[in-house]
mmCIF file of C-alpha atoms and ligand atoms in Angstrom:
data_model
loop_
_atom_site.group_PDB
_atom_site.id
_atom_site.type_symbol
_atom_site.label_atom_id
_atom_site.label_comp_id
_atom_site.label_asym_id
_atom_site.label_seq_id
_atom_site.Cartn_x
_atom_site.Cartn_y
_atom_site.Cartn_z
ATOM 1 C CA MET J 21 6.306 -33.763 -1.643
ATOM 2 C CA HIS J 22 9.749 -32.239 -2.178
ATOM 3 C CA LYS J 23 11.791 -30.948 0.670
ATOM 4 C CA ALA J 24 11.972 -27.136 0.743
ATOM 5 C CA LEU J 25 15.462 -27.232 -0.520
ATOM 6 C CA ASP J 26 15.567 -29.791 -3.142
ATOM 7 C CA LEU J 27 18.818 -29.598 -5.056
ATOM 8 C CA LYS J 28 16.855 -28.341 -8.040
ATOM 9 C CA ILE J 29 15.759 -25.216 -6.140
ATOM 10 C CA GLU J 30 18.849 -23.129 -6.408
ATOM 11 C CA SER J 31 17.623 -19.612 -5.682
ATOM 12 C CA LEU J 32 15.172 -17.553 -3.649
ATOM 13 C CA GLU J 33 13.427 -16.547 -6.885
ATOM 14 C CA HIS J 34 12.925 -20.164 -7.850
ATOM 15 C CA TYR J 35 11.656 -21.087 -4.390
ATOM 16 C CA LEU J 36 9.200 -18.156 -4.307
ATOM 17 C CA GLY J 37 8.023 -18.849 -7.846
ATOM 18 C CA CYS J 38 7.273 -22.505 -7.028
ATOM 19 C CA LEU J 39 5.648 -21.590 -3.715
ATOM 20 C CA LEU J 40 3.435 -18.770 -4.985
ATOM 21 C CA SER J 41 2.385 -20.414 -8.246
ATOM 22 C CA TRP J 42 1.280 -23.535 -6.363
ATOM 23 C CA HIS J 43 -0.775 -21.595 -3.797
ATOM 24 C CA LEU J 44 -2.357 -19.298 -6.368
ATOM 25 C CA LYS J 45 -3.313 -22.263 -8.519
ATOM 26 C CA GLU J 46 -4.873 -23.896 -5.460
ATOM 27 C CA GLY J 47 -7.038 -20.806 -4.898
ATOM 28 C CA HIS J 48 -5.282 -19.848 -1.673
ATOM 29 C CA HIS J 49 -5.003 -16.274 -0.410
ATOM 30 C CA VAL J 50 -1.430 -15.069 -0.150
ATOM 31 C CA ALA J 51 0.490 -12.080 1.243
ATOM 32 C CA VAL J 52 4.227 -11.496 0.918
ATOM 33 C CA TRP J 53 5.863 -8.414 2.380
ATOM 34 C CA ARG J 54 9.085 -6.791 3.533
ATOM 35 C CA LEU J 55 8.785 -4.110 6.205
ATOM 36 C CA PRO J 56 10.803 -0.883 5.813
ATOM 37 C CA LYS J 57 14.477 -1.344 6.714
ATOM 38 C CA SER J 58 13.957 -5.049 7.396
ATOM 39 C CA ASN J 59 16.010 -7.979 6.069
ATOM 40 C CA PHE J 60 13.103 -10.380 6.232
ATOM 41 C CA LEU J 61 10.689 -11.351 3.527
ATOM 42 C CA GLN J 62 7.511 -12.486 5.274
ATOM 43 C CA VAL J 63 5.038 -14.940 3.777
ATOM 44 C CA LEU J 64 1.488 -15.562 4.994
ATOM 45 C CA ILE J 65 -0.971 -18.006 3.461
ATOM 46 C CA ASP J 66 -4.661 -18.491 4.092
ATOM 47 C CA LYS J 67 -5.557 -21.924 2.745
ATOM 48 C CA SER J 68 -9.291 -21.832 3.480
ATOM 49 C CA GLY J 69 -10.237 -20.746 -0.043
ATOM 50 C CA LYS J 70 -12.777 -18.392 1.597
ATOM 51 C CA THR J 71 -12.862 -14.610 1.364
ATOM 52 C CA LYS J 72 -13.024 -13.518 4.985
ATOM 53 C CA ARG J 73 -14.285 -10.144 6.105
ATOM 54 C CA VAL J 74 -13.749 -8.860 9.626
ATOM 55 C CA ASP J 75 -14.414 -5.852 11.816
ATOM 56 C CA PRO J 76 -11.068 -4.048 11.943
ATOM 57 C CA ILE J 77 -10.768 -4.417 15.710
ATOM 58 C CA LEU J 78 -7.087 -5.180 15.563
ATOM 59 C CA GLU J 79 -6.620 -6.207 19.174
ATOM 60 C CA GLU J 80 -9.117 -9.054 18.743
ATOM 61 C CA LEU J 81 -7.954 -10.416 15.409
ATOM 62 C CA PRO J 82 -5.879 -13.547 15.040
ATOM 63 C CA SER J 83 -2.553 -13.320 13.265
ATOM 64 C CA GLY J 84 -3.145 -12.277 9.649
ATOM 65 C CA PHE J 85 -3.011 -9.692 6.885
ATOM 66 C CA ILE J 86 -5.702 -7.017 6.638
ATOM 67 C CA VAL J 87 -6.847 -5.301 3.444
ATOM 68 C CA HIS J 88 -9.372 -2.463 3.311
ATOM 69 C CA PRO J 89 -10.514 -0.588 0.172
ATOM 70 C CA PHE J 90 -10.396 3.185 -0.124
ATOM 71 C CA GLU J 91 -14.138 3.527 0.322
ATOM 72 C CA ASP J 92 -15.717 2.786 3.639
ATOM 73 C CA GLN J 93 -17.750 -0.382 3.456
ATOM 74 C CA GLN J 94 -21.368 -0.278 4.525
ATOM 75 C CA ASP J 95 -20.733 -2.983 7.081
ATOM 76 C CA GLN J 96 -17.399 -1.362 8.085
ATOM 77 C CA LYS J 97 -15.550 -4.592 7.390
ATOM 78 C CA ALA J 98 -12.109 -5.308 5.935
ATOM 79 C CA PHE J 99 -10.767 -8.333 4.048
ATOM 80 C CA PHE J 100 -8.634 -10.611 6.158
ATOM 81 C CA LEU J 101 -6.145 -13.373 5.386
ATOM 82 C CA GLU J 102 -5.653 -15.673 8.330
ATOM 83 C CA ALA J 103 -2.190 -17.066 8.928
ATOM 84 C CA ASP J 104 -2.691 -20.786 8.291
ATOM 85 C CA SER J 105 0.941 -20.697 7.385
ATOM 86 C CA TYR J 106 3.400 -17.915 8.213
ATOM 87 C CA PHE J 107 7.159 -17.813 7.963
ATOM 88 C CA LYS J 108 9.951 -15.408 7.151
ATOM 89 C CA ILE J 109 13.028 -15.630 5.025
ATOM 90 C CA ASP J 110 16.204 -13.834 6.080
ATOM 91 C CA LEU J 111 17.419 -12.131 2.904
ATOM 92 C CA ASN J 112 20.990 -12.001 4.229
ATOM 93 C CA ILE J 113 21.340 -15.750 4.749
ATOM 94 C CA PRO J 114 21.439 -18.403 1.997
ATOM 95 C CA LEU J 115 18.063 -20.088 1.604
ATOM 96 C CA ALA J 116 19.672 -23.509 2.103
ATOM 97 C CA GLU J 117 20.482 -22.577 5.699
ATOM 98 C CA GLN J 118 16.843 -21.758 6.465
ATOM 99 C CA ALA J 119 15.204 -24.939 5.193
ATOM 100 C CA ASP J 120 13.774 -25.805 8.612
ATOM 101 C CA GLN J 121 11.919 -22.513 9.008
ATOM 102 C CA ILE J 122 10.253 -22.225 5.602
ATOM 103 C CA ASP J 123 7.408 -24.098 3.943
ATOM 104 C CA SER J 124 8.327 -26.942 1.678
ATOM 105 C CA ILE J 125 7.638 -26.909 -2.032
ATOM 106 C CA LYS J 126 4.963 -29.227 -3.389
ATOM 107 C CA GLU J 127 5.810 -29.019 -7.054
ATOM 108 C CA ILE J 128 8.948 -27.951 -8.880
ATOM 109 C CA LYS J 129 8.538 -26.069 -12.115
ATOM 110 C CA SER J 130 10.912 -23.893 -14.117
ATOM 111 C CA LEU J 131 11.143 -20.121 -13.534
ATOM 112 C CA GLU J 132 9.291 -19.480 -16.807
ATOM 113 C CA GLU J 133 6.518 -21.965 -16.015
ATOM 114 C CA ASN J 134 5.987 -20.406 -12.589
ATOM 115 C CA ALA J 135 5.859 -16.898 -14.078
ATOM 116 C CA GLY J 136 3.211 -18.035 -16.568
ATOM 117 C CA ILE J 137 1.074 -19.812 -13.941
ATOM 118 C CA LEU J 138 1.218 -16.743 -11.704
ATOM 119 C CA ARG J 139 0.085 -14.344 -14.441
ATOM 120 C CA LYS J 140 -2.838 -16.563 -15.323
ATOM 121 C CA SER J 141 -3.914 -16.754 -11.675
ATOM 122 C CA PHE J 142 -3.932 -13.010 -10.922
ATOM 123 C CA VAL J 143 -7.529 -12.560 -12.009
ATOM 124 C CA ASN J 144 -10.159 -15.180 -11.540
ATOM 125 C CA PRO J 145 -11.726 -15.920 -15.008
ATOM 126 C CA LYS J 146 -15.147 -15.119 -13.531
ATOM 127 C CA GLU J 147 -13.949 -11.645 -12.589
ATOM 128 C CA GLN J 148 -12.388 -10.909 -15.971
ATOM 129 C CA HIS J 149 -15.390 -8.884 -17.139
ATOM 130 C CA THR J 150 -15.027 -6.422 -14.248
ATOM 131 C CA LEU J 151 -11.692 -5.188 -15.627
ATOM 132 C CA GLY J 152 -13.549 -3.190 -18.275
ATOM 133 C CA TYR J 153 -14.710 -0.815 -15.529
ATOM 134 C CA TYR J 154 -11.163 0.399 -15.008
ATOM 135 C CA LYS J 155 -10.545 3.291 -17.381
ATOM 136 C CA ALA J 156 -7.228 5.078 -17.782
ATOM 137 C CA CYS J 157 -7.398 8.853 -17.342
ATOM 138 C CA THR J 158 -6.065 11.221 -20.018
ATOM 139 C CA LYS J 159 -3.881 14.169 -19.128
ATOM 140 C CA LYS J 160 -6.635 16.542 -20.260
ATOM 141 C CA ASP J 161 -9.210 14.937 -17.958
ATOM 142 C CA PHE J 162 -6.852 14.880 -14.982
ATOM 143 C CA VAL J 163 -5.828 18.510 -15.458
ATOM 144 C CA SER J 164 -9.482 19.490 -15.602
ATOM 145 C CA LEU J 165 -10.233 17.444 -12.452
ATOM 146 C CA VAL J 166 -7.417 19.243 -10.598
ATOM 147 C CA GLN J 167 -8.768 22.559 -11.887
ATOM 148 C CA LYS J 168 -12.206 21.700 -10.483
ATOM 149 C CA GLY J 169 -10.528 20.873 -7.173
ATOM 150 C CA ILE J 170 -8.764 24.237 -7.082
ATOM 151 C CA GLU J 171 -12.055 26.000 -7.769
ATOM 152 C CA ALA J 172 -13.789 24.065 -4.975
ATOM 153 C CA ILE J 173 -10.990 25.145 -2.616
ATOM 154 C CA LYS J 174 -11.142 28.779 -3.762
ATOM 155 C CA SER J 175 -14.898 28.865 -3.251
ATOM 156 C CA GLY J 176 -14.395 27.659 0.324
ATOM 157 C CA GLN J 177 -16.010 24.206 -0.047
ATOM 158 C CA LEU J 178 -12.739 22.356 0.592
ATOM 159 C CA ASN J 179 -9.324 22.994 2.148
ATOM 160 C CA LYS J 180 -7.513 20.234 0.302
ATOM 161 C CA ILE J 181 -8.363 17.535 -2.218
ATOM 162 C CA VAL J 182 -6.378 14.529 -3.489
ATOM 163 C CA PRO J 183 -7.580 13.515 -6.950
ATOM 164 C CA ALA J 184 -6.195 10.235 -8.304
ATOM 165 C CA ARG J 185 -5.975 8.563 -11.657
ATOM 166 C CA LEU J 186 -5.335 5.224 -13.283
ATOM 167 C CA LYS J 187 -2.600 4.503 -15.807
ATOM 168 C CA LYS J 188 -2.373 1.205 -17.660
ATOM 169 C CA LYS J 189 0.863 -0.545 -18.471
ATOM 170 C CA THR J 190 1.056 -3.548 -20.786
ATOM 171 C CA LEU J 191 3.065 -6.392 -19.317
ATOM 172 C CA SER J 192 5.507 -8.198 -21.582
ATOM 173 C CA GLU J 193 5.171 -11.916 -22.304
ATOM 174 C CA GLU J 194 8.146 -12.456 -19.990
ATOM 175 C CA PHE J 195 6.651 -10.617 -17.017
ATOM 176 C CA ASP J 196 7.747 -12.425 -13.867
ATOM 177 C CA LEU J 197 6.105 -11.398 -10.590
ATOM 178 C CA VAL J 198 8.947 -12.816 -8.526
ATOM 179 C CA GLN J 199 11.559 -10.750 -10.362
ATOM 180 C CA SER J 200 9.447 -7.634 -9.775
ATOM 181 C CA ILE J 201 9.126 -8.371 -6.050
ATOM 182 C CA LYS J 202 12.875 -8.873 -5.892
ATOM 183 C CA SER J 203 13.687 -5.649 -7.677
ATOM 184 C CA LEU J 204 11.292 -3.663 -5.438
ATOM 185 C CA VAL J 205 12.856 -5.219 -2.333
ATOM 186 C CA TYR J 206 16.360 -4.203 -3.356
ATOM 187 C CA THR J 207 15.517 -0.783 -4.819
ATOM 188 C CA TYR J 208 13.321 0.551 -2.007
ATOM 189 C CA PRO J 209 14.803 -0.370 1.398
ATOM 190 C CA ASN J 210 12.619 2.236 3.181
ATOM 191 C CA ALA J 211 9.300 1.126 1.706
ATOM 192 C CA PHE J 212 6.757 -1.501 2.694
ATOM 193 C CA ILE J 213 7.091 -3.914 -0.209
ATOM 194 C CA ASN J 214 3.915 -5.911 -0.544
ATOM 195 C CA PHE J 215 2.253 -8.450 -2.764
ATOM 196 C CA PHE J 216 -1.155 -9.864 -1.974
ATOM 197 C CA HIS J 217 -3.680 -11.992 -3.770
ATOM 198 C CA ILE J 218 -7.314 -12.323 -2.746
ATOM 199 C CA PRO J 219 -9.145 -14.412 -5.360
ATOM 200 C CA GLY J 220 -12.119 -12.501 -6.734
ATOM 201 C CA VAL J 221 -10.969 -9.274 -5.024
ATOM 202 C CA GLY J 222 -7.587 -8.488 -6.525
ATOM 203 C CA THR J 223 -3.877 -9.064 -6.881
ATOM 204 C CA TRP J 224 -1.675 -6.116 -5.979
ATOM 205 C CA LEU J 225 2.006 -5.303 -5.863
ATOM 206 C CA GLY J 226 3.327 -2.161 -4.200
ATOM 207 C CA ALA J 227 6.003 -0.242 -2.319
ATOM 208 C CA SER J 228 4.219 2.012 0.170
ATOM 209 C CA PRO J 229 6.072 4.829 1.951
ATOM 210 C CA GLU J 230 3.213 5.602 4.372
ATOM 211 C CA ILE J 231 2.346 3.986 7.705
ATOM 212 C CA LEU J 232 -1.263 4.490 8.722
ATOM 213 C CA ILE J 233 -0.887 2.951 12.169
ATOM 214 C CA GLN J 234 1.675 0.750 13.824
ATOM 215 C CA THR J 235 1.595 -0.892 17.264
ATOM 216 C CA ARG J 236 4.513 -2.657 18.914
ATOM 217 C CA GLY J 237 4.100 -3.590 22.544
ATOM 218 C CA ASP J 238 2.830 -0.424 24.226
ATOM 219 C CA ALA J 239 4.039 1.887 21.467
ATOM 220 C CA PHE J 240 1.606 3.412 18.969
ATOM 221 C CA TYR J 241 2.908 5.206 15.903
ATOM 222 C CA THR J 242 1.437 7.136 12.974
ATOM 223 C CA MET J 243 2.808 9.656 10.470
ATOM 224 C CA SER J 244 1.666 12.520 8.304
ATOM 225 C CA LEU J 245 3.238 12.294 4.878
ATOM 226 C CA ALA J 246 2.603 14.827 2.126
ATOM 227 C CA GLY J 247 4.287 17.290 -0.203
ATOM 228 C CA THR J 248 6.167 15.794 -3.132
ATOM 229 C CA GLN J 249 9.205 16.759 -5.180
ATOM 230 C CA LYS J 250 11.710 14.900 -7.277
ATOM 231 C CA ALA J 251 14.907 13.891 -5.470
ATOM 232 C CA ARG J 252 17.867 15.648 -7.132
ATOM 233 C CA GLY J 253 21.642 15.531 -6.872
ATOM 234 C CA ASP J 254 23.976 13.472 -4.703
ATOM 235 C CA ASN J 255 22.475 14.541 -1.437
ATOM 236 C CA PRO J 256 18.762 15.033 -2.188
ATOM 237 C CA LEU J 257 17.703 15.271 1.467
ATOM 238 C CA LYS J 258 20.057 18.191 2.099
ATOM 239 C CA ASN J 259 19.215 20.003 -1.114
ATOM 240 C CA ALA J 260 15.444 19.974 -0.658
ATOM 241 C CA ALA J 261 13.631 23.293 -0.433
ATOM 242 C CA TRP J 262 9.894 23.340 0.135
ATOM 243 C CA THR J 263 7.371 25.923 -1.021
ATOM 244 C CA GLN J 264 4.577 27.325 1.098
ATOM 245 C CA LYS J 265 2.104 25.164 -0.845
ATOM 246 C CA GLU J 266 3.814 21.923 0.180
ATOM 247 C CA ILE J 267 4.394 23.018 3.756
ATOM 248 C CA GLU J 268 0.701 23.823 4.153
ATOM 249 C CA GLU J 269 -0.373 20.650 2.412
ATOM 250 C CA GLN J 270 1.563 18.527 4.884
ATOM 251 C CA ALA J 271 0.548 20.661 7.869
ATOM 252 C CA LEU J 272 -3.086 19.924 6.997
ATOM 253 C CA VAL J 273 -2.405 16.187 7.290
ATOM 254 C CA SER J 274 -0.698 16.712 10.661
ATOM 255 C CA ARG J 275 -3.637 18.793 11.819
ATOM 256 C CA TYR J 276 -5.978 16.036 10.754
ATOM 257 C CA ILE J 277 -4.083 13.544 12.951
ATOM 258 C CA VAL J 278 -4.045 15.925 15.917
ATOM 259 C CA ASP J 279 -7.806 16.488 15.458
ATOM 260 C CA CYS J 280 -8.298 12.711 15.655
ATOM 261 C CA PHE J 281 -6.320 12.625 18.933
ATOM 262 C CA LYS J 282 -8.489 15.492 20.206
ATOM 263 C CA LYS J 283 -11.688 13.612 19.353
ATOM 264 C CA ILE J 284 -10.688 10.857 21.736
ATOM 265 C CA ARG J 285 -9.265 13.331 24.281
ATOM 266 C CA LEU J 286 -5.744 12.032 23.924
ATOM 267 C CA ARG J 287 -3.386 14.804 24.963
ATOM 268 C CA GLU J 288 -0.135 12.975 25.568
ATOM 269 C CA TYR J 289 1.481 12.359 22.242
ATOM 270 C CA ASP J 290 4.927 13.059 20.903
ATOM 271 C CA GLU J 291 5.105 14.924 17.584
ATOM 272 C CA GLN J 292 8.396 15.239 15.686
ATOM 273 C CA GLY J 293 8.989 17.013 12.402
ATOM 274 C CA PRO J 294 8.243 17.721 9.681
ATOM 275 C CA LYS J 295 11.430 16.470 8.095
ATOM 276 C CA THR J 296 12.310 15.600 4.524
ATOM 277 C CA VAL J 297 12.266 11.893 3.696
ATOM 278 C CA LEU J 298 13.162 9.906 0.596
ATOM 279 C CA ALA J 299 10.645 7.520 -1.007
ATOM 280 C CA GLY J 300 12.058 6.007 -4.188
ATOM 281 C CA ASN J 301 13.100 8.957 -6.324
ATOM 282 C CA LEU J 302 10.674 11.299 -4.556
ATOM 283 C CA LEU J 303 10.976 13.469 -1.481
ATOM 284 C CA HIS J 304 8.148 14.073 0.964
ATOM 285 C CA LEU J 305 7.616 15.969 4.198
ATOM 286 C CA ARG J 306 6.907 13.732 7.163
ATOM 287 C CA SER J 307 5.943 14.235 10.807
ATOM 288 C CA ASP J 308 6.053 11.351 13.272
ATOM 289 C CA PHE J 309 3.518 10.839 16.074
ATOM 290 C CA LYS J 310 4.095 8.471 18.982
ATOM 291 C CA VAL J 311 1.904 7.508 21.923
ATOM 292 C CA ASP J 312 2.641 5.300 24.901
ATOM 293 C CA MET J 313 -0.571 3.256 25.086
ATOM 294 C CA LYS J 314 0.161 2.063 28.599
ATOM 295 C CA ALA J 315 0.888 5.491 30.094
ATOM 296 C CA THR J 316 -2.212 6.939 28.410
ATOM 297 C CA ASN J 317 -4.295 3.875 29.330
ATOM 298 C CA PHE J 318 -5.385 3.377 25.719
ATOM 299 C CA PRO J 319 -4.782 -0.294 24.831
ATOM 300 C CA GLN J 320 -7.146 -0.095 21.845
ATOM 301 C CA LEU J 321 -5.598 3.017 20.343
ATOM 302 C CA GLY J 322 -4.587 1.107 17.174
ATOM 303 C CA SER J 323 -8.166 0.225 16.230
ATOM 304 C CA VAL J 324 -9.607 3.533 17.381
ATOM 305 C CA MET J 325 -7.123 5.562 15.337
ATOM 306 C CA LEU J 326 -7.429 3.268 12.330
ATOM 307 C CA LYS J 327 -11.120 4.024 12.226
ATOM 308 C CA LEU J 328 -10.648 7.750 12.711
ATOM 309 C CA LEU J 329 -7.709 8.217 10.365
ATOM 310 C CA HIS J 330 -8.764 6.324 7.271
ATOM 311 C CA PRO J 331 -8.909 7.843 4.708
ATOM 312 C CA THR J 332 -6.487 10.557 5.793
ATOM 313 C CA SER J 333 -6.274 13.924 4.146
ATOM 314 C CA ALA J 334 -3.070 12.660 2.475
ATOM 315 C CA VAL J 335 -5.181 10.511 0.133
ATOM 316 C CA CYS J 336 -8.688 12.005 0.308
ATOM 317 C CA GLY J 337 -8.812 15.637 1.410
ATOM 318 C CA MET J 338 -10.221 18.011 3.980
ATOM 319 C CA PRO J 339 -12.865 18.252 5.300
ATOM 320 C CA ARG J 340 -13.048 14.518 4.825
ATOM 321 C CA ASN J 341 -16.717 14.017 3.997
ATOM 322 C CA LYS J 342 -16.868 16.929 1.580
ATOM 323 C CA ALA J 343 -13.648 15.746 -0.085
ATOM 324 C CA PHE J 344 -15.094 12.275 -0.366
ATOM 325 C CA GLU J 345 -18.238 13.585 -2.038
ATOM 326 C CA PHE J 346 -16.151 15.651 -4.445
ATOM 327 C CA LEU J 347 -14.133 12.586 -5.479
ATOM 328 C CA ARG J 348 -17.256 10.479 -5.902
ATOM 329 C CA GLU J 349 -18.812 13.057 -8.164
ATOM 330 C CA PHE J 350 -15.847 14.149 -10.275
ATOM 331 C CA GLU J 351 -12.982 11.651 -10.068
ATOM 332 C CA LYS J 352 -14.915 8.891 -11.875
ATOM 333 C CA LEU J 353 -12.380 6.292 -10.799
ATOM 334 C CA ASN J 354 -12.961 3.028 -9.019
ATOM 335 C CA ARG J 355 -10.035 3.297 -6.604
ATOM 336 C CA SER J 356 -10.744 -0.239 -5.425
ATOM 337 C CA LEU J 357 -7.960 -1.056 -2.940
ATOM 338 C CA PHE J 358 -5.791 1.932 -3.944
ATOM 339 C CA ALA J 359 -5.458 4.386 -1.036
ATOM 340 C CA GLY J 360 -7.111 1.824 1.199
ATOM 341 C CA TYR J 361 -5.020 0.179 3.888
ATOM 342 C CA ILE J 362 -3.051 -3.062 4.011
ATOM 343 C CA GLY J 363 -0.674 -4.857 6.321
ATOM 344 C CA PRO J 364 0.149 -7.536 8.860
ATOM 345 C CA ALA J 365 -1.988 -7.613 12.019
ATOM 346 C CA ASN J 366 -0.754 -9.354 15.157
ATOM 347 C CA VAL J 367 2.128 -11.000 13.362
ATOM 348 C CA GLU J 368 4.814 -11.765 15.934
ATOM 349 C CA GLY J 369 3.061 -9.351 18.280
ATOM 350 C CA GLU J 370 3.170 -6.396 15.899
ATOM 351 C CA THR J 371 0.693 -4.635 13.669
ATOM 352 C CA SER J 372 1.928 -2.489 10.786
ATOM 353 C CA ILE J 373 -0.776 -1.052 8.594
ATOM 354 C CA PHE J 374 0.183 1.003 5.563
ATOM 355 C CA VAL J 375 -1.710 3.170 3.105
ATOM 356 C CA ASN J 376 -1.947 1.248 -0.167
ATOM 357 C CA LEU J 377 0.075 3.664 -2.323
ATOM 358 C CA ARG J 378 2.724 3.352 -5.067
ATOM 359 C CA THR J 379 0.936 0.262 -6.161
ATOM 360 C CA ALA J 380 -0.428 -1.696 -9.105
ATOM 361 C CA MET J 381 -3.331 -4.038 -9.576
ATOM 362 C CA LEU J 382 -2.104 -6.949 -11.651
ATOM 363 C CA THR J 383 -3.991 -8.685 -14.427
ATOM 364 C CA GLU J 384 -2.657 -11.297 -16.843
ATOM 365 C CA LYS J 385 -1.663 -8.818 -19.528
ATOM 366 C CA GLU J 386 -1.746 -5.394 -17.910
ATOM 367 C CA ALA J 387 -0.880 -3.608 -14.698
ATOM 368 C CA PHE J 388 -3.201 -0.866 -13.471
ATOM 369 C CA LEU J 389 -1.122 1.833 -11.788
ATOM 370 C CA PHE J 390 -2.825 4.272 -9.436
ATOM 371 C CA ALA J 391 -1.560 7.608 -8.145
ATOM 372 C CA GLY J 392 -2.968 10.758 -6.607
ATOM 373 C CA ALA J 393 -1.663 14.226 -5.794
ATOM 374 C CA GLY J 394 -2.520 16.653 -3.012
ATOM 375 C CA VAL J 395 -4.184 19.766 -4.391
ATOM 376 C CA THR J 396 -4.383 23.055 -2.543
ATOM 377 C CA GLU J 397 -5.314 26.578 -3.617
ATOM 378 C CA ASP J 398 -1.834 27.159 -5.085
ATOM 379 C CA SER J 399 -1.630 23.946 -7.111
ATOM 380 C CA ASN J 400 -0.545 23.945 -10.727
ATOM 381 C CA PRO J 401 -2.575 21.270 -12.603
ATOM 382 C CA GLU J 402 0.265 20.431 -15.014
ATOM 383 C CA LYS J 403 2.627 19.853 -12.084
ATOM 384 C CA GLU J 404 0.112 17.620 -10.335
ATOM 385 C CA TRP J 405 -0.082 15.509 -13.497
ATOM 386 C CA GLU J 406 3.718 15.237 -13.520
ATOM 387 C CA GLU J 407 3.631 14.237 -9.865
ATOM 388 C CA THR J 408 1.230 11.367 -10.581
ATOM 389 C CA GLU J 409 3.469 10.294 -13.499
ATOM 390 C CA MET J 410 6.454 10.077 -11.131
ATOM 391 C CA LYS J 411 4.431 8.195 -8.535
ATOM 392 C CA CYS J 412 3.224 5.671 -11.145
ATOM 393 C CA GLU J 413 6.809 5.125 -12.300
ATOM 394 C CA ILE J 414 7.928 4.028 -8.841
ATOM 395 C CA ILE J 415 6.122 0.738 -9.448
ATOM 396 C CA GLY J 416 5.753 0.937 -13.224
ATOM 397 C CA LYS J 417 9.465 0.725 -13.915
ATOM 398 C CA HIS J 418 9.721 -2.539 -11.995
ATOM 399 C CA LEU J 419 7.043 -4.258 -14.059
ATOM 400 C CA LYS J 420 8.820 -5.545 -17.130
HETATM 401 C C1 ISJ Y 29 -1.676 9.959 -3.088
HETATM 402 C C2 ISJ Y 29 -0.410 9.558 -3.080
HETATM 403 O O1 ISJ Y 29 0.516 9.930 -2.144
HETATM 404 C C3 ISJ Y 29 0.165 10.736 -1.051
HETATM 405 C C4 ISJ Y 29 0.124 12.141 -1.430
HETATM 406 C C5 ISJ Y 29 1.264 12.935 -1.375
HETATM 407 C C6 ISJ Y 29 1.232 14.337 -1.918
HETATM 408 O O2 ISJ Y 29 0.152 14.794 -2.300
HETATM 409 O O3 ISJ Y 29 2.273 14.976 -2.030
HETATM 410 C C7 ISJ Y 29 2.435 12.456 -0.775
HETATM 411 C C8 ISJ Y 29 2.434 11.265 -0.147
HETATM 412 C C9 ISJ Y 29 1.207 10.464 0.021
HETATM 413 O O4 ISJ Y 29 0.623 10.736 1.237
HETATM 414 C C10 ISJ Y 29 0.081 8.567 -4.069
HETATM 415 O O5 ISJ Y 29 1.203 8.101 -3.942
HETATM 416 O O6 ISJ Y 29 -0.676 8.226 -4.980
#
């Protein structure tokens, strides 16, 4: 076994490449993430080789990384990676100074070799045939889906719907996962940068702007994020002007959260916003909701809200069940883990679960990009298509 910082390992990229390629080849489950505004890259490895599924009762789970698909599972369970190994790398300090805190490398290979091993390990050969079920959506089909959504809203069946689509991007022979992680980390300081690999389930890389629930000590936090426009000019946050359509669209998500609080008779919450926030080259409207779990005597609020919130009207629609049925019937897309939820649970005493957005499912030769757009009565189908193009690009442009 080599020490973590063998002289031959000269960079973070090389270290990560050696580490990840070895674990993926071994059939281990891996999650790597960087929380918004954090300087730490966190690494969690489940070495059991087993796909674990758990009830998402966060307060009772060991330290790990939780992954739940968009669709509710019949048994209500989520995938779970248990932290057999967990460590973090301070991105502001040379790797050589952190050798004692990080896992050692078992095998040293070149950057190119690691990139190749990683690509080949994304999809289990036995699962290869399932990739055929993922079909890219044409502009014509998406525009007509949005149109159907608008009609369903006008006829009073729905208040809001969030149709999504899949776009495929061919990866070049030189595609290097580690370089993509690095470029996401440095380009999107406010996003939850995440990579996870669950053999037989999927390998995903993303930069989510949306927290579903977060708990830190006694503090509970959630947000309503919706409304999208391109960031323009030198000071995009100042220059943003929102139309009635976007204001309503985001207000519906806030109302959805408040309705969830009402269902559990929680009256003491702090709501701030909406304010304009930057996510990559896009602007959104965001409201922040905070609860003191101790003062409200609600220690299990994280799990309770997780169950009530997912999928929110930011990624599904309103009313939820009707929106869900609409998507099942007309969207014709296996969303898989897109618009599900992902994130560390009970890692260093904190749980940060994000909506799996601005993300790609990786295969050896192609990336499957997923994006949706909130549709209301006043939506323009062409514009919604453009919005999904911009959302796909947030990840797409970092996959070379
Ligand atoms: C559905 C997506 O994003 C969600 C939908 C938004 C919208 O409709 O404006 C904005 C932010 C997200 O809550 C996506 O990124 O694919």
